[in-house]
Coordinates of C-alpha atoms in Angstrom, one line a residue:
X259 CA -19.9 -14.2 -26.6
X260 CA -17.1 -11.7 -26.1
X261 CA -14.3 -13.0 -24.4
X262 CA -10.5 -11.5 -23.6
X263 CA -7.6 -13.5 -24.2
X264 CA -3.8 -13.0 -23.5
X265 CA -2.3 -11.6 -26.4
X266 CA 1.2 -10.7 -25.1
X267 CA 3.1 -11.1 -21.6
X268 CA 6.1 -9.6 -20.6
X269 CA 8.2 -8.8 -17.3
X270 CA 11.2 -6.6 -15.9
X271 CA 13.3 -7.1 -13.1
X272 CA 16.1 -4.9 -12.0
X273 CA 19.7 -5.7 -12.4
X274 CA 20.7 -5.9 -9.0
X275 CA 20.8 -9.0 -7.4
X276 CA 20.4 -9.2 -3.8
X277 CA 21.5 -12.8 -2.3
X278 CA 21.0 -14.1 1.2
X279 CA 24.5 -13.7 2.1
X280 CA 24.1 -10.0 1.6
X281 CA 21.6 -9.9 4.0
X282 CA 23.0 -12.1 6.8
X283 CA 25.6 -9.4 8.2
X284 CA 22.7 -6.3 8.3
X285 CA 19.9 -8.9 9.6
X286 CA 21.7 -11.3 11.7
X287 CA 20.4 -13.9 9.7
X288 CA 21.4 -17.1 7.5
X289 CA 21.1 -18.2 3.8
X290 CA 20.0 -21.4 5.5
X291 CA 17.4 -19.7 7.7
X292 CA 16.0 -17.9 4.9
X293 CA 15.5 -20.6 2.7
X294 CA 14.1 -23.2 5.3
X295 CA 11.2 -20.6 5.9
X296 CA 10.5 -19.3 2.7
X297 CA 12.6 -20.9 -0.4
X298 CA 13.9 -17.7 -1.3
X299 CA 17.6 -17.6 -2.3
X300 CA 17.9 -14.2 -3.9
X301 CA 15.7 -11.1 -4.8
X302 CA 15.8 -7.9 -6.9
X303 CA 16.3 -4.4 -5.3
X304 CA 15.6 -1.4 -7.4
X305 CA 18.4 1.2 -8.4
X306 CA 17.5 4.6 -7.3
X307 CA 17.6 7.0 -10.1
X308 CA 17.1 4.1 -12.7
X309 CA 14.0 2.3 -11.7
X310 CA 10.5 3.8 -10.7
X311 CA 7.4 1.7 -10.5
X312 CA 6.0 3.2 -13.5
X313 CA 8.9 2.6 -15.7
X314 CA 9.5 -1.0 -14.6
X315 CA 5.7 -1.4 -15.5
X316 CA 6.5 0.4 -18.8
X317 CA 9.4 -2.2 -19.4
X318 CA 7.0 -5.1 -18.7
X319 CA 4.1 -3.5 -20.7
X320 CA 6.6 -3.0 -23.9
X321 CA 7.2 -6.6 -24.3
X322 CA 3.5 -7.7 -23.9
X323 CA 2.9 -5.0 -26.4
X324 CA 5.3 -6.1 -28.7
X325 CA 4.2 -10.0 -28.6
X326 CA 0.7 -8.9 -29.1
X327 CA 1.6 -6.6 -31.8
X328 CA 0.0 -3.9 -30.5
X329 CA 0.8 0.3 -30.8
X330 CA 1.0 2.5 -27.8
X331 CA -2.0 4.1 -29.1
X332 CA -4.0 1.0 -29.7
X333 CA -4.3 0.7 -26.2
X334 CA -7.8 1.8 -24.7
X335 CA -7.4 1.2 -21.3
X336 CA -4.7 0.8 -18.7
X337 CA -5.1 -1.1 -15.5
X338 CA -2.2 -0.8 -12.9
X339 CA -2.3 -2.7 -9.5
X340 CA 0.7 -1.5 -7.1
X341 CA 0.9 -1.3 -3.4
X342 CA 4.0 0.8 -3.8
X343 CA 2.9 3.9 -6.2
X344 CA 5.7 6.2 -7.2
X345 CA 3.7 9.3 -5.8
X346 CA 0.7 9.3 -3.1
X347 CA -1.0 10.8 -5.9
X348 CA -1.5 10.5 -8.9
X349 CA -1.5 7.0 -9.6
X350 CA 1.3 5.0 -11.3
X351 CA -1.2 4.2 -13.9
X352 CA -1.0 7.7 -15.6
X353 CA 2.5 7.9 -15.0
X354 CA 3.1 4.6 -17.2
X355 CA 0.7 5.9 -19.8
X356 CA 3.4 9.2 -20.4
X357 CA 6.2 6.9 -20.2
X358 CA 4.8 4.6 -22.9
X359 CA 3.8 7.4 -25.1
X360 CA 0.1 6.8 -25.0
X361 CA -1.3 10.0 -26.0
X362 CA -4.9 8.9 -26.9
X363 CA -6.2 10.1 -23.4
X364 CA -7.1 6.5 -22.5
X365 CA -8.3 5.9 -19.1
X366 CA -5.8 4.3 -16.5
X367 CA -7.1 2.8 -13.2
X368 CA -5.0 2.1 -10.3
X369 CA -5.7 -1.2 -8.3
X370 CA -4.6 -1.7 -4.6
X371 CA -5.3 -5.1 -3.7
X372 CA -1.8 -6.0 -2.9
X373 CA -0.7 -9.5 -3.2
X374 CA -4.2 -10.1 -5.2
X375 CA -3.8 -6.9 -7.1
X376 CA -2.7 -8.4 -10.6
X377 CA -5.8 -11.1 -10.6
X378 CA -8.2 -8.0 -9.2
X379 CA -6.7 -6.2 -11.9
X380 CA -7.3 -8.9 -14.4
X381 CA -10.8 -9.5 -13.4
X382 CA -11.7 -5.7 -14.1
X383 CA -9.9 -5.6 -17.5
X384 CA -11.9 -8.8 -18.3
X385 CA -15.1 -7.2 -17.4
X386 CA -14.6 -4.0 -19.5
X387 CA -14.0 -6.4 -22.8
X388 CA -16.7 -8.9 -22.0
X389 CA -19.2 -5.9 -21.7
X390 CA -17.9 -4.3 -25.3
X391 CA -16.6 -1.1 -23.8
X392 CA -13.2 -1.9 -24.5
X393 CA -11.4 -4.2 -26.9
X394 CA -7.7 -3.6 -25.9
X395 CA -6.5 -3.3 -22.1
X396 CA -2.9 -3.4 -20.8
X397 CA -2.9 -4.9 -17.1
X398 CA 0.4 -4.5 -15.2
X399 CA 1.6 -5.2 -11.8
X400 CA 4.7 -3.4 -10.6
X401 CA 6.3 -3.2 -7.1
X402 CA 9.2 -1.6 -5.1
X403 CA 9.5 -2.7 -1.7
X404 CA 13.1 -2.6 -1.0
X405 CA 13.0 1.0 -0.4
X406 CA 10.4 0.7 2.4
X407 CA 11.8 -2.5 4.4
X408 CA 13.2 -2.7 8.2
X409 CA 16.7 -3.8 7.2
X410 CA 17.8 -4.6 10.5
X411 CA 17.4 -7.7 12.9
X412 CA 14.0 -6.6 14.1
X413 CA 12.4 -6.6 10.3
X414 CA 14.2 -9.7 9.3
X415 CA 11.2 -11.9 9.1
X416 CA 9.5 -9.8 6.6
X417 CA 12.1 -7.9 4.9
X418 CA 14.1 -11.0 3.8
X419 CA 10.7 -11.8 1.6
X420 CA 10.1 -9.0 -0.5
X421 CA 11.7 -8.2 -3.8
X422 CA 11.2 -5.5 -6.7
X423 CA 9.7 -6.1 -10.1
X424 CA 6.8 -5.7 -12.7
X425 CA 4.7 -8.0 -15.2
X426 CA 2.3 -7.4 -17.8
X427 CA -0.2 -8.7 -19.9
X428 CA -2.1 -7.1 -23.1
X429 CA -5.7 -8.6 -23.2
X430 CA -7.7 -8.5 -26.4
X431 CA -11.2 -9.2 -27.2
X432 CA -11.7 -12.6 -28.8
X433 CA -14.9 -14.2 -30.1
X434 CA -13.3 -17.9 -30.4
X435 CA -15.1 -20.1 -28.3
X436 CA -13.5 -21.7 -25.3
X437 CA -10.5 -19.2 -25.7
X438 CA -9.1 -16.8 -23.2
X439 CA -10.1 -16.2 -19.5
X440 CA -12.9 -18.7 -18.7
X441 CA -13.7 -17.2 -14.8
X442 CA -12.3 -15.2 -12.4
X443 CA -13.3 -15.4 -8.8
X444 CA -12.4 -12.5 -6.3
X445 CA -12.8 -12.4 -2.3
X446 CA -12.0 -10.6 0.5
X447 CA -12.3 -10.8 4.4
X448 CA -11.5 -7.6 6.3
X449 CA -11.8 -9.0 9.8
X450 CA -8.1 -9.8 9.3
X451 CA -7.1 -6.3 7.9
X452 CA -4.3 -5.7 10.4
X453 CA -2.8 -9.1 9.9
X454 CA -0.6 -8.0 7.0
X455 CA -0.5 -4.0 6.9
X456 CA 1.6 -1.2 6.6
X457 CA -0.4 1.5 8.7
X458 CA 1.6 4.9 8.0
X459 CA 1.3 7.3 6.9
X460 CA -2.5 7.1 7.9
X461 CA -4.6 10.1 6.7
X462 CA -6.8 9.4 9.8
X463 CA -4.5 11.3 12.0
X464 CA -4.9 15.0 12.5
X465 CA -0.9 15.3 11.8
X466 CA 0.2 12.5 10.1
X467 CA 3.3 13.8 8.7
X468 CA 4.5 14.6 12.3
X469 CA 3.0 11.3 13.8
X470 CA 5.5 9.3 10.9
X471 CA 8.5 11.6 12.1
X472 CA 8.2 10.6 15.8
X473 CA 7.6 6.9 14.9
X474 CA 9.1 6.1 11.9
X475 CA 9.1 2.3 12.7
X476 CA 5.2 2.3 11.8
X477 CA 6.2 2.8 8.1
X478 CA 7.5 -0.7 7.9
X479 CA 5.1 -3.5 7.0
X480 CA 4.0 -5.9 9.8
X481 CA 2.8 -9.4 9.3
X482 CA 1.5 -12.0 11.5
X483 CA 3.1 -14.6 9.6
X484 CA 1.4 -17.6 11.3
X485 CA -2.3 -16.5 10.8
X486 CA -1.2 -15.6 6.9
X487 CA -0.2 -18.8 6.3
X488 CA -2.9 -20.8 8.2
X489 CA -5.4 -18.6 5.8
X490 CA -3.4 -18.8 2.8
X491 CA -3.1 -22.7 2.5
X492 CA -7.1 -22.8 3.0
X493 CA -8.0 -20.0 0.4
X494 CA -5.8 -21.0 -2.3
X495 CA -7.1 -24.6 -2.8
X496 CA -10.8 -23.3 -2.2
X497 CA -10.4 -20.7 -4.9
X498 CA -8.8 -22.9 -7.5
X499 CA -11.4 -25.3 -7.1
X500 CA -14.0 -22.9 -7.6
X501 CA -12.8 -22.0 -10.9
X502 CA -12.2 -25.4 -11.8
X503 CA -15.8 -26.5 -10.7
X504 CA -17.6 -23.2 -12.5
X505 CA -15.9 -24.5 -15.8
X506 CA -16.8 -28.3 -15.1
X507 CA -12.9 -29.0 -15.1
X508 CA -10.6 -31.3 -12.3
X509 CA -7.2 -30.3 -11.1
X510 CA -5.8 -33.0 -13.5
X511 CA -6.8 -30.9 -16.3
X512 CA -4.4 -28.0 -15.4
X513 CA -1.7 -27.7 -17.6
X514 CA 0.1 -25.0 -15.3
X515 CA -0.8 -23.2 -11.9
X516 CA 0.9 -20.1 -11.3
X517 CA 0.6 -19.4 -7.7
X518 CA 1.4 -16.0 -6.2
X519 CA 4.8 -16.5 -5.0
X520 CA 4.5 -15.8 -1.4
X521 CA 6.2 -18.4 0.3
X522 CA 7.6 -21.8 -1.2
X523 CA 6.2 -23.6 1.8
X524 CA 2.6 -22.5 0.8
X525 CA 3.2 -23.0 -2.7
X526 CA 4.4 -26.9 -2.0
X527 CA 1.1 -27.3 0.3
X528 CA -1.2 -26.5 -2.4
X529 CA 0.7 -28.3 -4.9
X530 CA 0.4 -31.4 -2.7
X531 CA -3.5 -30.6 -1.8
X532 CA -4.6 -30.2 -5.8
X533 CA -2.3 -33.2 -6.6
X534 CA -0.3 -31.6 -9.2
X535 CA 3.2 -32.7 -10.4
X536 CA 6.1 -30.7 -10.2
X537 CA 6.2 -29.9 -13.9
X538 CA 2.6 -28.3 -13.6
X539 CA 3.2 -25.8 -10.7
X540 CA 5.5 -22.6 -11.7
X541 CA 7.9 -21.3 -9.0
X542 CA 10.3 -18.6 -9.3
X543 CA 10.4 -17.1 -5.7
X544 CA 13.9 -18.9 -5.3
X545 CA 15.3 -15.9 -7.5
X546 CA 12.9 -13.1 -6.7
X547 CA 11.1 -13.2 -3.5
X548 CA 7.6 -12.1 -2.9
X549 CA 7.0 -9.0 -5.3
X550 CA 3.2 -9.2 -4.6
X551 CA 1.1 -7.5 -7.3
X552 CA 4.0 -8.3 -9.7
X553 CA 4.5 -11.8 -8.7
X554 CA 1.9 -13.6 -10.8
X555 CA 2.4 -11.9 -14.1
X556 CA 6.4 -12.2 -13.9
X557 CA 5.7 -16.0 -13.3
X558 CA 3.4 -16.3 -16.0
X559 CA 5.8 -14.2 -18.4
X560 CA 8.8 -16.2 -17.5
X561 CA 6.6 -19.6 -17.8
X562 CA 5.5 -18.8 -21.6
X563 CA 9.3 -17.3 -22.2
X564 CA 10.5 -21.0 -21.0
X565 CA 8.1 -22.9 -23.3
X566 CA 6.2 -24.2 -20.5
X567 CA 2.9 -22.7 -21.4
X568 CA 1.7 -22.7 -24.8
X569 CA -1.3 -21.9 -27.0
X570 CA -4.6 -23.6 -26.0
X571 CA -2.9 -24.6 -22.3
X572 CA -5.3 -24.3 -19.3
X573 CA -3.5 -22.1 -17.1
X574 CA -4.6 -21.3 -13.3
X575 CA -3.5 -18.2 -11.3
X576 CA -4.3 -17.7 -8.0
X577 CA -3.0 -15.4 -5.0
X578 CA -3.5 -14.4 -1.4
X579 CA -2.6 -11.7 0.7
X580 CA -3.2 -8.7 2.5
X581 CA -6.7 -7.5 3.4
X582 CA -7.2 -10.7 3.6
X583 CA -8.0 -10.8 -0.2
X584 CA -7.8 -13.9 -2.5
X585 CA -8.5 -14.6 -6.0
X586 CA -7.9 -17.0 -8.9
X587 CA -8.4 -16.9 -12.8
X588 CA -8.9 -19.8 -15.0
X589 CA -8.1 -19.5 -18.6
X590 CA -7.2 -21.1 -22.0
X591 CA -3.9 -19.7 -23.0

């Protein structure tokens, strides 16, 4: 039976480091306040003229392709997850295709599932390989949040959380039983759509551009943090357990859990709920903040780079975010 496996991983983060201390005077906040509520110490923000959503994705993708020994024109499909595309249209997938010099006219699909975007994209890519349509698929999560944040005291509860970056995996076909992606699990609950949202510029207004000019504050993200937290700590364990149950495994079988880096308190709650030791849960939110669709692949790439994930390890990835959407993937790396 055809099955996809991760042949290569890679990540890229901008060089600009923004510490909590740098945010204190502009947001009327403090390092202690931010760390207590989120666990974040610093994040990366892009440099205008240097970083774009597409070229950050390309930088991460090159590393994944190099690890997998895959040339640009060997890529048969691109699945690009982002909530912060370079243009309103076209999507960043085709821009990255151009950046990478892929000239074989392979399809490029953009996925807009916010914090769950990378696992949704991974699942899409996995299905294309399982069905035999493609053998080599590039999956990328890339985000630039910092250019769309309210950097004032009014926006601090949201703006201190987010950072910029990109991560990528190169999926290939494997016929080796028990290797690769064992299962993926995707969910959404649209009744909570407005609890975590960037509403404008909405296409359902007769003159959306004029509305934004008159109401610029509506361009900033809104989050009902309490509601998000309460739902996340329920959905994370549920979707992880579902993946384990489907494959006849227990939490104790997990070698590494890579949760979406939303909030360190959420990760710690899930870790305790699943009964996992510190060495079996990877967190880098302290350094990067929440990079939404990029957070899981950045963490995966770093964990591999640091030798914390080896070939044959059982890895579980899980995410929860705007939509609400949530997802998990269980795989033998």
